Amino acid sequence: MSYNFDTKEQLKKFIADEVLNSAEAIEYLGISRARLSQLIKDEKLIPIKKLQRDSLFLKSDLEEKKKEMEKLRKKYRPFDHM
C-alpha cells in the first residue's frame, strides 16, 4: 500500500487517525501488554516503528489482527460468544 500526502496537515491527520501506540493497540485488540509483546516477538504483529518502551502500529494492521483473533476466539472458545 502506498500513501501520498500533499500537505503536512494531511500527514498529521493520517498519523492521528491511523497510527496507534502500544497502549491504544492493547485497548483496540482487547488484550494484555504481555500478549501484545508476545505477538510482536512471534512476528504475528509487526510495528511500523519500535521504540525502547513503545511501538507504533498502523490501524489497518490492527484491524486485520482483530478479525483474525475474533475468528479464532469463536472457534476455540465458542461458549464466550453465546
PDB file as gemmi writes it, atoms N, CA and C in Angstrom:
CRYST1    1.000    1.000    1.000  90.00  90.00  90.00 P 1                      
ATOM      1  N   MET A   1       0.838  -1.167   0.000  1.00  0.00           N  
ATOM      2  CA  MET A   1       0.000   0.000   0.000  1.00  0.00           C  
ATOM      3  C   MET A   1       0.885   1.231   0.000  1.00  0.00           C  
ATOM      4  N   SER A   2       0.472   2.208  -0.766  1.00  0.00           N  
ATOM      5  CA  SER A   2       1.254   3.432  -0.890  1.00  0.00           C  
ATOM      6  C   SER A   2       0.450   4.613  -0.358  1.00  0.00           C  
ATOM      7  N   TYR A   3       1.116   5.500   0.330  1.00  0.00           N  
ATOM      8  CA  TYR A   3       0.466   6.677   0.886  1.00  0.00           C  
ATOM      9  C   TYR A   3       1.154   7.916   0.336  1.00  0.00           C  
ATOM     10  N   ASN A   4       0.356   8.874  -0.098  1.00  0.00           N  
ATOM     11  CA  ASN A   4       0.886  10.138  -0.589  1.00  0.00           C  
ATOM     12  C   ASN A   4       0.157  11.277   0.102  1.00  0.00           C  
ATOM     13  N   PHE A   5       0.906  12.266   0.534  1.00  0.00           N  
ATOM     14  CA  PHE A   5       0.328  13.408   1.226  1.00  0.00           C  
ATOM     15  C   PHE A   5       0.791  14.676   0.533  1.00  0.00           C  
ATOM     16  N   ASP A   6      -0.157  15.549   0.259  1.00  0.00           N  
ATOM     17  CA  ASP A   6       0.166  16.815  -0.402  1.00  0.00           C  
ATOM     18  C   ASP A   6       0.599  17.887   0.592  1.00  0.00           C  
ATOM     19  N   THR A   7       0.128  17.750   1.819  1.00  0.00           N  
ATOM     20  CA  THR A   7       0.459  18.765   2.821  1.00  0.00           C  
ATOM     21  C   THR A   7       0.859  18.095   4.137  1.00  0.00           C  
ATOM     22  N   LYS A   8       1.505  18.866   4.944  1.00  0.00           N  
ATOM     23  CA  LYS A   8       1.893  18.404   6.275  1.00  0.00           C  
ATOM     24  C   LYS A   8       0.639  18.123   7.113  1.00  0.00           C  
ATOM     25  N   GLU A   9      -0.407  18.915   6.914  1.00  0.00           N  
ATOM     26  CA  GLU A   9      -1.654  18.723   7.652  1.00  0.00           C  
ATOM     27  C   GLU A   9      -2.287  17.377   7.308  1.00  0.00           C  
ATOM     28  N   GLN A  10      -2.228  16.973   6.032  1.00  0.00           N  
ATOM     29  CA  GLN A  10      -2.755  15.662   5.631  1.00  0.00           C  
ATOM     30  C   GLN A  10      -1.985  14.544   6.321  1.00  0.00           C  
ATOM     31  N   LEU A  11      -0.683  14.686   6.391  1.00  0.00           N  
ATOM     32  CA  LEU A  11       0.150  13.699   7.075  1.00  0.00           C  
ATOM     33  C   LEU A  11      -0.199  13.644   8.561  1.00  0.00           C  
ATOM     34  N   LYS A  12      -0.332  14.789   9.202  1.00  0.00           N  
ATOM     35  CA  LYS A  12      -0.677  14.838  10.624  1.00  0.00           C  
ATOM     36  C   LYS A  12      -2.033  14.178  10.878  1.00  0.00           C  
ATOM     37  N   LYS A  13      -3.009  14.436  10.019  1.00  0.00           N  
ATOM     38  CA  LYS A  13      -4.338  13.840  10.170  1.00  0.00           C  
ATOM     39  C   LYS A  13      -4.247  12.318  10.016  1.00  0.00           C  
ATOM     40  N   PHE A  14      -3.471  11.867   9.032  1.00  0.00           N  
ATOM     41  CA  PHE A  14      -3.293  10.429   8.834  1.00  0.00           C  
ATOM     42  C   PHE A  14      -2.696   9.793  10.086  1.00  0.00           C  
ATOM     43  N   ILE A  15      -1.653  10.394  10.617  1.00  0.00           N  
ATOM     44  CA  ILE A  15      -0.997   9.845  11.806  1.00  0.00           C  
ATOM     45  C   ILE A  15      -1.965   9.832  12.987  1.00  0.00           C  
ATOM     46  N   ALA A  16      -2.704  10.905  13.183  1.00  0.00           N  
ATOM     47  CA  ALA A  16      -3.653  10.983  14.298  1.00  0.00           C  
ATOM     48  C   ALA A  16      -4.761   9.936  14.168  1.00  0.00           C  
ATOM     49  N   ASP A  17      -5.214   9.690  12.947  1.00  0.00           N  
ATOM     50  CA  ASP A  17      -6.341   8.773  12.720  1.00  0.00           C  
ATOM     51  C   ASP A  17      -5.927   7.324  12.530  1.00  0.00           C  
ATOM     52  N   GLU A  18      -4.738   7.080  11.996  1.00  0.00           N  
ATOM     53  CA  GLU A  18      -4.378   5.745  11.522  1.00  0.00           C  
ATOM     54  C   GLU A  18      -3.169   5.103  12.200  1.00  0.00           C  
ATOM     55  N   VAL A  19      -2.510   5.808  13.110  1.00  0.00           N  
ATOM     56  CA  VAL A  19      -1.336   5.249  13.798  1.00  0.00           C  
ATOM     57  C   VAL A  19      -1.654   5.173  15.284  1.00  0.00           C  
ATOM     58  N   LEU A  20      -1.473   3.990  15.852  1.00  0.00           N  
ATOM     59  CA  LEU A  20      -1.762   3.772  17.272  1.00  0.00           C  
ATOM     60  C   LEU A  20      -0.497   3.341  17.998  1.00  0.00           C  
ATOM     61  N   ASN A  21      -0.355   3.789  19.249  1.00  0.00           N  
ATOM     62  CA  ASN A  21       0.778   3.343  20.060  1.00  0.00           C  
ATOM     63  C   ASN A  21       0.403   2.037  20.763  1.00  0.00           C  
ATOM     64  N   SER A  22       1.298   1.510  21.557  1.00  0.00           N  
ATOM     65  CA  SER A  22       1.071   0.221  22.225  1.00  0.00           C  
ATOM     66  C   SER A  22      -0.172   0.233  23.112  1.00  0.00           C  
ATOM     67  N   ALA A  23      -0.327   1.273  23.912  1.00  0.00           N  
ATOM     68  CA  ALA A  23      -1.481   1.344  24.822  1.00  0.00           C  
ATOM     69  C   ALA A  23      -2.784   1.357  24.028  1.00  0.00           C  
ATOM     70  N   GLU A  24      -2.813   2.111  22.952  1.00  0.00           N  
ATOM     71  CA  GLU A  24      -4.016   2.165  22.113  1.00  0.00           C  
ATOM     72  C   GLU A  24      -4.265   0.822  21.426  1.00  0.00           C  
ATOM     73  N   ALA A  25      -3.197   0.162  20.999  1.00  0.00           N  
ATOM     74  CA  ALA A  25      -3.318  -1.145  20.343  1.00  0.00           C  
ATOM     75  C   ALA A  25      -3.863  -2.188  21.322  1.00  0.00           C  
ATOM     76  N   ILE A  26      -3.391  -2.155  22.562  1.00  0.00           N  
ATOM     77  CA  ILE A  26      -3.866  -3.074  23.599  1.00  0.00           C  
ATOM     78  C   ILE A  26      -5.364  -2.893  23.815  1.00  0.00           C  
ATOM     79  N   GLU A  27      -5.783  -1.652  23.918  1.00  0.00           N  
ATOM     80  CA  GLU A  27      -7.203  -1.363  24.111  1.00  0.00           C  
ATOM     81  C   GLU A  27      -8.013  -1.782  22.888  1.00  0.00           C  
ATOM     82  N   TYR A  28      -7.531  -1.462  21.705  1.00  0.00           N  
ATOM     83  CA  TYR A  28      -8.238  -1.784  20.466  1.00  0.00           C  
ATOM     84  C   TYR A  28      -8.421  -3.298  20.302  1.00  0.00           C  
ATOM     85  N   LEU A  29      -7.372  -4.048  20.607  1.00  0.00           N  
ATOM     86  CA  LEU A  29      -7.426  -5.502  20.441  1.00  0.00           C  
ATOM     87  C   LEU A  29      -8.046  -6.216  21.641  1.00  0.00           C  
ATOM     88  N   GLY A  30      -8.145  -5.534  22.781  1.00  0.00           N  
ATOM     89  CA  GLY A  30      -8.701  -6.151  23.981  1.00  0.00           C  
ATOM     90  C   GLY A  30      -7.800  -7.232  24.549  1.00  0.00           C  
ATOM     91  N   ILE A  31      -6.487  -6.944  24.558  1.00  0.00           N  
ATOM     92  CA  ILE A  31      -5.505  -7.914  25.042  1.00  0.00           C  
ATOM     93  C   ILE A  31      -4.625  -7.271  26.115  1.00  0.00           C  
ATOM     94  N   SER A  32      -3.794  -8.081  26.741  1.00  0.00           N  
ATOM     95  CA  SER A  32      -2.872  -7.571  27.758  1.00  0.00           C  
ATOM     96  C   SER A  32      -1.572  -7.091  27.102  1.00  0.00           C  
ATOM     97  N   ARG A  33      -0.816  -6.349  27.859  1.00  0.00           N  
ATOM     98  CA  ARG A  33       0.501  -5.886  27.372  1.00  0.00           C  
ATOM     99  C   ARG A  33       1.406  -7.088  27.083  1.00  0.00           C  
ATOM    100  N   ALA A  34       1.325  -8.104  27.951  1.00  0.00           N  
ATOM    101  CA  ALA A  34       2.143  -9.310  27.748  1.00  0.00           C  
ATOM    102  C   ALA A  34       1.767  -9.999  26.432  1.00  0.00           C  
ATOM    103  N   ARG A  35       0.470 -10.052  26.135  1.00  0.00           N  
ATOM    104  CA  ARG A  35       0.015 -10.682  24.879  1.00  0.00           C  
ATOM    105  C   ARG A  35       0.506  -9.885  23.683  1.00  0.00           C  
ATOM    106  N   LEU A  36       0.453  -8.562  23.764  1.00  0.00           N  
ATOM    107  CA  LEU A  36       0.953  -7.724  22.674  1.00  0.00           C  
ATOM    108  C   LEU A  36       2.445  -7.976  22.466  1.00  0.00           C  
ATOM    109  N   SER A  37       3.194  -8.031  23.547  1.00  0.00           N  
ATOM    110  CA  SER A  37       4.635  -8.293  23.459  1.00  0.00           C  
ATOM    111  C   SER A  37       4.907  -9.639  22.803  1.00  0.00           C  
ATOM    112  N   GLN A  38       4.101 -10.640  23.146  1.00  0.00           N  
ATOM    113  CA  GLN A  38       4.272 -11.973  22.557  1.00  0.00           C  
ATOM    114  C   GLN A  38       3.955 -11.956  21.062  1.00  0.00           C  
ATOM    115  N   LEU A  39       2.903 -11.242  20.663  1.00  0.00           N  
ATOM    116  CA  LEU A  39       2.556 -11.138  19.238  1.00  0.00           C  
ATOM    117  C   LEU A  39       3.691 -10.489  18.453  1.00  0.00           C  
ATOM    118  N   ILE A  40       4.308  -9.464  19.039  1.00  0.00           N  
ATOM    119  CA  ILE A  40       5.436  -8.791  18.385  1.00  0.00           C  
ATOM    120  C   ILE A  40       6.636  -9.732  18.313  1.00  0.00           C  
ATOM    121  N   LYS A  41       6.940 -10.392  19.419  1.00  0.00           N  
ATOM    122  CA  LYS A  41       8.082 -11.313  19.471  1.00  0.00           C  
ATOM    123  C   LYS A  41       7.931 -12.440  18.449  1.00  0.00           C  
ATOM    124  N   ASP A  42       6.698 -12.962  18.309  1.00  0.00           N  
ATOM    125  CA  ASP A  42       6.424 -14.047  17.365  1.00  0.00           C  
ATOM    126  C   ASP A  42       6.231 -13.552  15.930  1.00  0.00           C  
ATOM    127  N   GLU A  43       6.373 -12.238  15.740  1.00  0.00           N  
ATOM    128  CA  GLU A  43       6.213 -11.591  14.435  1.00  0.00           C  
ATOM    129  C   GLU A  43       4.824 -11.822  13.838  1.00  0.00           C  
ATOM    130  N   LYS A  44       3.823 -11.931  14.718  1.00  0.00           N  
ATOM    131  CA  LYS A  44       2.436 -12.038  14.276  1.00  0.00           C  
ATOM    132  C   LYS A  44       1.801 -10.661  14.165  1.00  0.00           C  
ATOM    133  N   LEU A  45       2.481  -9.674  14.729  1.00  0.00           N  
ATOM    134  CA  LEU A  45       2.081  -8.274  14.626  1.00  0.00           C  
ATOM    135  C   LEU A  45       3.370  -7.468  14.523  1.00  0.00           C  
ATOM    136  N   ILE A  46       3.514  -6.754  13.430  1.00  0.00           N  
ATOM    137  CA  ILE A  46       4.754  -6.029  13.167  1.00  0.00           C  
ATOM    138  C   ILE A  46       4.514  -4.523  13.346  1.00  0.00           C  
ATOM    139  N   PRO A  47       5.192  -3.910  14.300  1.00  0.00           N  
ATOM    140  CA  PRO A  47       5.047  -2.458  14.468  1.00  0.00           C  
ATOM    141  C   PRO A  47       5.691  -1.714  13.292  1.00  0.00           C  
ATOM    142  N   ILE A  48       5.161  -0.540  12.985  1.00  0.00           N  
ATOM    143  CA  ILE A  48       5.791   0.267  11.937  1.00  0.00           C  
ATOM    144  C   ILE A  48       7.022   0.981  12.491  1.00  0.00           C  
ATOM    145  N   LYS A  49       7.046   1.140  13.821  1.00  0.00           N  
ATOM    146  CA  LYS A  49       8.227   1.699  14.474  1.00  0.00           C  
ATOM    147  C   LYS A  49       8.281   1.143  15.883  1.00  0.00           C  
ATOM    148  N   LYS A  50       9.449   0.663  16.266  1.00  0.00           N  
ATOM    149  CA  LYS A  50       9.648   0.104  17.607  1.00  0.00           C  
ATOM    150  C   LYS A  50      10.590   1.036  18.357  1.00  0.00           C  
ATOM    151  N   LEU A  51      10.110   1.528  19.479  1.00  0.00           N  
ATOM    152  CA  LEU A  51      10.901   2.390  20.334  1.00  0.00           C  
ATOM    153  C   LEU A  51      11.327   1.594  21.563  1.00  0.00           C  
ATOM    154  N   GLN A  52      12.091   2.193  22.442  1.00  0.00           N  
ATOM    155  CA  GLN A  52      12.574   1.466  23.616  1.00  0.00           C  
ATOM    156  C   GLN A  52      11.429   0.945  24.488  1.00  0.00           C  
ATOM    157  N   ARG A  53      10.432   1.775  24.743  1.00  0.00           N  
ATOM    158  CA  ARG A  53       9.342   1.372  25.634  1.00  0.00           C  
ATOM    159  C   ARG A  53       7.974   1.404  24.967  1.00  0.00           C  
ATOM    160  N   ASP A  54       7.923   1.613  23.676  1.00  0.00           N  
ATOM    161  CA  ASP A  54       6.640   1.713  22.981  1.00  0.00           C  
ATOM    162  C   ASP A  54       6.821   1.281  21.535  1.00  0.00           C  
ATOM    163  N   SER A  55       5.716   1.026  20.883  1.00  0.00           N  
ATOM    164  CA  SER A  55       5.724   0.686  19.465  1.00  0.00           C  
ATOM    165  C   SER A  55       4.565   1.405  18.807  1.00  0.00           C  
ATOM    166  N   LEU A  56       4.688   1.633  17.510  1.00  0.00           N  
ATOM    167  CA  LEU A  56       3.629   2.260  16.736  1.00  0.00           C  
ATOM    168  C   LEU A  56       3.110   1.271  15.707  1.00  0.00           C  
ATOM    169  N   PHE A  57       1.796   1.277  15.511  1.00  0.00           N  
ATOM    170  CA  PHE A  57       1.141   0.333  14.607  1.00  0.00           C  
ATOM    171  C   PHE A  57       0.199   1.067  13.679  1.00  0.00           C  
ATOM    172  N   LEU A  58       0.055   0.528  12.467  1.00  0.00           N  
ATOM    173  CA  LEU A  58      -0.974   1.028  11.573  1.00  0.00           C  
ATOM    174  C   LEU A  58      -2.310   0.434  11.998  1.00  0.00           C  
ATOM    175  N   LYS A  59      -3.327   1.265  12.027  1.00  0.00           N  
ATOM    176  CA  LYS A  59      -4.653   0.804  12.433  1.00  0.00           C  
ATOM    177  C   LYS A  59      -5.137  -0.319  11.518  1.00  0.00           C  
ATOM    178  N   SER A  60      -4.820  -0.248  10.238  1.00  0.00           N  
ATOM    179  CA  SER A  60      -5.257  -1.291   9.297  1.00  0.00           C  
ATOM    180  C   SER A  60      -4.649  -2.645   9.658  1.00  0.00           C  
ATOM    181  N   ASP A  61      -3.404  -2.672  10.134  1.00  0.00           N  
ATOM    182  CA  ASP A  61      -2.786  -3.931  10.579  1.00  0.00           C  
ATOM    183  C   ASP A  61      -3.496  -4.475  11.814  1.00  0.00           C  
ATOM    184  N   LEU A  62      -3.871  -3.565  12.711  1.00  0.00           N  
ATOM    185  CA  LEU A  62      -4.575  -3.988  13.921  1.00  0.00           C  
ATOM    186  C   LEU A  62      -5.980  -4.490  13.596  1.00  0.00           C  
ATOM    187  N   GLU A  63      -6.632  -3.868  12.615  1.00  0.00           N  
ATOM    188  CA  GLU A  63      -7.964  -4.322  12.198  1.00  0.00           C  
ATOM    189  C   GLU A  63      -7.894  -5.753  11.678  1.00  0.00           C  
ATOM    190  N   GLU A  64      -6.886  -6.048  10.869  1.00  0.00           N  
ATOM    191  CA  GLU A  64      -6.704  -7.412  10.346  1.00  0.00           C  
ATOM    192  C   GLU A  64      -6.462  -8.402  11.485  1.00  0.00           C  
ATOM    193  N   LYS A  65      -5.594  -8.035  12.415  1.00  0.00           N  
ATOM    194  CA  LYS A  65      -5.281  -8.917  13.547  1.00  0.00           C  
ATOM    195  C   LYS A  65      -6.522  -9.126  14.417  1.00  0.00           C  
ATOM    196  N   LYS A  66      -7.319  -8.072  14.617  1.00  0.00           N  
ATOM    197  CA  LYS A  66      -8.524  -8.183  15.439  1.00  0.00           C  
ATOM    198  C   LYS A  66      -9.520  -9.165  14.800  1.00  0.00           C  
ATOM    199  N   LYS A  67      -9.711  -9.078  13.502  1.00  0.00           N  
ATOM    200  CA  LYS A  67     -10.610 -10.003  12.803  1.00  0.00           C  
ATOM    201  C   LYS A  67     -10.115 -11.441  12.952  1.00  0.00           C  
ATOM    202  N   GLU A  68      -8.819 -11.627  12.790  1.00  0.00           N  
ATOM    203  CA  GLU A  68      -8.215 -12.954  12.936  1.00  0.00           C  
ATOM    204  C   GLU A  68      -8.414 -13.490  14.347  1.00  0.00           C  
ATOM    205  N   MET A  69      -8.185 -12.647  15.345  1.00  0.00           N  
ATOM    206  CA  MET A  69      -8.320 -13.062  16.735  1.00  0.00           C  
ATOM    207  C   MET A  69      -9.776 -13.399  17.069  1.00  0.00           C  
ATOM    208  N   GLU A  70     -10.718 -12.608  16.563  1.00  0.00           N  
ATOM    209  CA  GLU A  70     -12.138 -12.880  16.813  1.00  0.00           C  
ATOM    210  C   GLU A  70     -12.557 -14.204  16.190  1.00  0.00           C  
ATOM    211  N   LYS A  71     -12.060 -14.480  15.010  1.00  0.00           N  
ATOM    212  CA  LYS A  71     -12.361 -15.749  14.333  1.00  0.00           C  
ATOM    213  C   LYS A  71     -11.832 -16.927  15.157  1.00  0.00           C  
ATOM    214  N   LEU A  72     -10.598 -16.801  15.658  1.00  0.00           N  
ATOM    215  CA  LEU A  72     -10.006 -17.870  16.462  1.00  0.00           C  
ATOM    216  C   LEU A  72     -10.730 -18.031  17.802  1.00  0.00           C  
ATOM    217  N   ARG A  73     -11.155 -16.920  18.398  1.00  0.00           N  
ATOM    218  CA  ARG A  73     -11.889 -16.999  19.673  1.00  0.00           C  
ATOM    219  C   ARG A  73     -13.202 -17.754  19.475  1.00  0.00           C  
ATOM    220  N   LYS A  74     -13.897 -17.481  18.376  1.00  0.00           N  
ATOM    221  CA  LYS A  74     -15.159 -18.174  18.108  1.00  0.00           C  
ATOM    222  C   LYS A  74     -14.927 -19.663  17.918  1.00  0.00           C  
ATOM    223  N   LYS A  75     -13.812 -19.996  17.294  1.00  0.00           N  
ATOM    224  CA  LYS A  75     -13.502 -21.397  17.024  1.00  0.00           C  
ATOM    225  C   LYS A  75     -13.095 -22.137  18.292  1.00  0.00           C  
ATOM    226  N   TYR A  76     -12.202 -21.533  19.077  1.00  0.00           N  
ATOM    227  CA  TYR A  76     -11.628 -22.229  20.221  1.00  0.00           C  
ATOM    228  C   TYR A  76     -12.295 -21.898  21.552  1.00  0.00           C  
ATOM    229  N   ARG A  77     -13.123 -20.870  21.590  1.00  0.00           N  
ATOM    230  CA  ARG A  77     -13.829 -20.500  22.822  1.00  0.00           C  
ATOM    231  C   ARG A  77     -15.294 -20.203  22.489  1.00  0.00           C  
ATOM    232  N   PRO A  78     -16.018 -21.178  21.957  1.00  0.00           N  
ATOM    233  CA  PRO A  78     -17.382 -20.935  21.478  1.00  0.00           C  
ATOM    234  C   PRO A  78     -18.354 -20.491  22.570  1.00  0.00           C  
ATOM    235  N   PHE A  79     -18.120 -20.882  23.819  1.00  0.00           N  
ATOM    236  CA  PHE A  79     -19.050 -20.536  24.886  1.00  0.00           C  
ATOM    237  C   PHE A  79     -18.945 -19.073  25.301  1.00  0.00           C  
ATOM    238  N   ASP A  80     -17.854 -18.395  24.898  1.00  0.00           N  
ATOM    239  CA  ASP A  80     -17.718 -16.966  25.186  1.00  0.00           C  
ATOM    240  C   ASP A  80     -18.659 -16.127  24.326  1.00  0.00           C  
ATOM    241  N   HIS A  81     -19.200 -16.715  23.264  1.00  0.00           N  
ATOM    242  CA  HIS A  81     -19.976 -15.954  22.286  1.00  0.00           C  
ATOM    243  C   HIS A  81     -21.444 -16.334  22.278  1.00  0.00           C  
ATOM    244  N   MET A  82     -21.934 -16.903  23.363  1.00  0.00           N  
ATOM    245  CA  MET A  82     -23.355 -17.290  23.418  1.00  0.00           C  
ATOM    246  C   MET A  82     -24.161 -16.227  24.100  1.00  0.00           C  
TER     247      MET A  82                                                      
END                                                                             
